[in-house]
Protein backbone atom coordinates (compact mmCIF):
# COMPACT_ATOMS: atom_id res chain seq x y z
CA UNK A 1 0.00 0.00 0.00
CA UNK A 2 1.34 3.41 -0.93
CA UNK A 3 1.52 5.89 1.92
CA UNK A 4 -0.91 8.81 1.77
CA UNK A 5 0.64 12.23 2.31
CA UNK A 6 -1.00 15.64 2.28
CA UNK A 7 0.23 19.20 2.64
CA UNK A 8 -1.92 22.09 3.81
CA UNK A 9 -0.71 25.71 3.96
CA UNK A 10 -0.87 27.32 7.40
CA UNK A 11 -2.51 30.74 7.29
CA UNK A 12 -3.46 31.07 10.97
CA UNK A 13 -1.56 30.49 14.22
CA UNK A 14 -0.67 26.80 14.26
CA UNK A 15 -1.72 26.43 17.90
CA UNK A 16 -5.29 27.47 17.01
CA UNK A 17 -5.41 25.12 14.04
CA UNK A 18 -4.16 22.17 16.05
CA UNK A 19 -6.52 22.92 18.96
CA UNK A 20 -9.49 22.95 16.56
CA UNK A 21 -8.34 19.74 14.88
CA UNK A 22 -7.72 18.04 18.24
CA UNK A 23 -11.21 19.00 19.43
CA UNK A 24 -12.84 17.64 16.27
CA UNK A 25 -10.83 14.40 16.28
CA UNK A 26 -11.48 13.69 19.97
CA UNK A 27 -15.19 14.55 19.60
CA UNK A 28 -15.39 11.76 17.01
CA UNK A 29 -13.73 9.25 19.36
CA UNK A 30 -10.18 9.64 18.06
CA UNK A 31 -6.88 10.41 19.76
CA UNK A 32 -4.55 13.37 19.30
CA UNK A 33 -1.08 13.95 20.73
CA UNK A 34 1.50 16.53 19.78
CA UNK A 35 2.62 20.11 19.80
CA UNK A 36 3.15 22.99 17.40
CA UNK A 37 5.91 21.18 15.51
CA UNK A 38 4.89 17.50 15.31
CA UNK A 39 2.45 14.89 16.58
CA UNK A 40 0.15 11.96 15.90
CA UNK A 41 -3.56 11.34 15.69
CA UNK A 42 -5.90 8.46 14.99
CA UNK A 43 -9.55 7.85 14.38
CA UNK A 44 -12.00 5.09 13.66
CA UNK A 45 -13.98 4.58 10.48
CA UNK A 46 -16.74 2.01 9.91
CA UNK A 47 -14.14 -0.23 8.23
CA UNK A 48 -11.13 0.26 10.53
CA UNK A 49 -8.70 2.65 12.17
CA UNK A 50 -6.67 5.41 10.56
CA UNK A 51 -3.36 6.41 12.17
CA UNK A 52 -1.43 9.49 11.09
CA UNK A 53 1.42 11.79 11.98
CA UNK A 54 1.98 15.46 11.26
CA UNK A 55 4.95 17.76 10.95
CA UNK A 56 5.00 21.55 10.59
CA UNK A 57 7.68 22.71 8.14
CA UNK A 58 8.14 26.16 6.57
CA UNK A 59 4.57 27.27 7.18
CA UNK A 60 3.02 24.05 5.93
CA UNK A 61 1.27 21.22 7.73
CA UNK A 62 2.50 17.89 6.36
CA UNK A 63 0.33 14.89 7.22
CA UNK A 64 1.34 11.30 6.62
CA UNK A 65 -1.20 8.48 6.91
CA UNK A 66 0.70 5.64 8.56
CA UNK A 67 -2.14 3.09 8.67
CA UNK A 68 -5.52 2.98 6.95
CA UNK A 69 -8.17 0.45 6.02
CA UNK A 70 -7.73 -0.93 2.50
CA UNK A 71 -11.24 0.19 1.56
CA UNK A 72 -10.61 3.86 2.45
CA UNK A 73 -8.95 5.84 -0.34
CA UNK A 74 -6.32 8.50 0.17
CA UNK A 75 -8.62 10.96 -1.57
CA UNK A 76 -11.42 10.28 0.93
CA UNK A 77 -9.03 10.77 3.85
CA UNK A 78 -7.78 14.03 2.33
CA UNK A 79 -11.37 15.30 2.03
CA UNK A 80 -12.08 14.45 5.66
CA UNK A 81 -8.87 16.07 6.89
CA UNK A 82 -9.56 19.21 4.89
CA UNK A 83 -12.54 19.79 7.19
CA UNK A 84 -10.25 19.80 10.22
CA UNK A 85 -7.05 21.30 8.83
CA UNK A 86 -7.83 23.21 5.60
CA UNK A 87 -8.70 26.89 5.34
CA UNK A 88 -6.12 27.55 7.98
CSV table of C-alpha atoms in Angstrom, one decimal:
chain,number,residue,atom,x,y,z
A,1,UNK,CA,0.0,0.0,0.0
A,2,UNK,CA,1.3,3.4,-0.9
A,3,UNK,CA,1.5,5.9,1.9
A,4,UNK,CA,-0.9,8.8,1.8
A,5,UNK,CA,0.6,12.2,2.3
A,6,UNK,CA,-1.0,15.6,2.3
A,7,UNK,CA,0.2,19.2,2.6
A,8,UNK,CA,-1.9,22.1,3.8
A,9,UNK,CA,-0.7,25.7,4.0
A,10,UNK,CA,-0.9,27.3,7.4
A,11,UNK,CA,-2.5,30.7,7.3
A,12,UNK,CA,-3.5,31.1,11.0
A,13,UNK,CA,-1.6,30.5,14.2
A,14,UNK,CA,-0.7,26.8,14.3
A,15,UNK,CA,-1.7,26.4,17.9
A,16,UNK,CA,-5.3,27.5,17.0
A,17,UNK,CA,-5.4,25.1,14.0
A,18,UNK,CA,-4.2,22.2,16.1
A,19,UNK,CA,-6.5,22.9,19.0
A,20,UNK,CA,-9.5,23.0,16.6
A,21,UNK,CA,-8.3,19.7,14.9
A,22,UNK,CA,-7.7,18.0,18.2
A,23,UNK,CA,-11.2,19.0,19.4
A,24,UNK,CA,-12.8,17.6,16.3
A,25,UNK,CA,-10.8,14.4,16.3
A,26,UNK,CA,-11.5,13.7,20.0
A,27,UNK,CA,-15.2,14.5,19.6
A,28,UNK,CA,-15.4,11.8,17.0
A,29,UNK,CA,-13.7,9.2,19.4
A,30,UNK,CA,-10.2,9.6,18.1
A,31,UNK,CA,-6.9,10.4,19.8
A,32,UNK,CA,-4.6,13.4,19.3
A,33,UNK,CA,-1.1,13.9,20.7
A,34,UNK,CA,1.5,16.5,19.8
A,35,UNK,CA,2.6,20.1,19.8
A,36,UNK,CA,3.2,23.0,17.4
A,37,UNK,CA,5.9,21.2,15.5
A,38,UNK,CA,4.9,17.5,15.3
A,39,UNK,CA,2.5,14.9,16.6
A,40,UNK,CA,0.2,12.0,15.9
A,41,UNK,CA,-3.6,11.3,15.7
A,42,UNK,CA,-5.9,8.5,15.0
A,43,UNK,CA,-9.6,7.9,14.4
A,44,UNK,CA,-12.0,5.1,13.7
A,45,UNK,CA,-14.0,4.6,10.5
A,46,UNK,CA,-16.7,2.0,9.9
A,47,UNK,CA,-14.1,-0.2,8.2
A,48,UNK,CA,-11.1,0.3,10.5
A,49,UNK,CA,-8.7,2.7,12.2
A,50,UNK,CA,-6.7,5.4,10.6
A,51,UNK,CA,-3.4,6.4,12.2
A,52,UNK,CA,-1.4,9.5,11.1
A,53,UNK,CA,1.4,11.8,12.0
A,54,UNK,CA,2.0,15.5,11.3
A,55,UNK,CA,5.0,17.8,11.0
A,56,UNK,CA,5.0,21.6,10.6
A,57,UNK,CA,7.7,22.7,8.1
A,58,UNK,CA,8.1,26.2,6.6
A,59,UNK,CA,4.6,27.3,7.2
A,60,UNK,CA,3.0,24.0,5.9
A,61,UNK,CA,1.3,21.2,7.7
A,62,UNK,CA,2.5,17.9,6.4
A,63,UNK,CA,0.3,14.9,7.2
A,64,UNK,CA,1.3,11.3,6.6
A,65,UNK,CA,-1.2,8.5,6.9
A,66,UNK,CA,0.7,5.6,8.6
A,67,UNK,CA,-2.1,3.1,8.7
A,68,UNK,CA,-5.5,3.0,7.0
A,69,UNK,CA,-8.2,0.4,6.0
A,70,UNK,CA,-7.7,-0.9,2.5
A,71,UNK,CA,-11.2,0.2,1.6
A,72,UNK,CA,-10.6,3.9,2.4
A,73,UNK,CA,-9.0,5.8,-0.3
A,74,UNK,CA,-6.3,8.5,0.2
A,75,UNK,CA,-8.6,11.0,-1.6
A,76,UNK,CA,-11.4,10.3,0.9
A,77,UNK,CA,-9.0,10.8,3.8
A,78,UNK,CA,-7.8,14.0,2.3
A,79,UNK,CA,-11.4,15.3,2.0
A,80,UNK,CA,-12.1,14.5,5.7
A,81,UNK,CA,-8.9,16.1,6.9
A,82,UNK,CA,-9.6,19.2,4.9
A,83,UNK,CA,-12.5,19.8,7.2
A,84,UNK,CA,-10.3,19.8,10.2
A,85,UNK,CA,-7.0,21.3,8.8
A,86,UNK,CA,-7.8,23.2,5.6
A,87,UNK,CA,-8.7,26.9,5.3
A,88,UNK,CA,-6.1,27.6,8.0
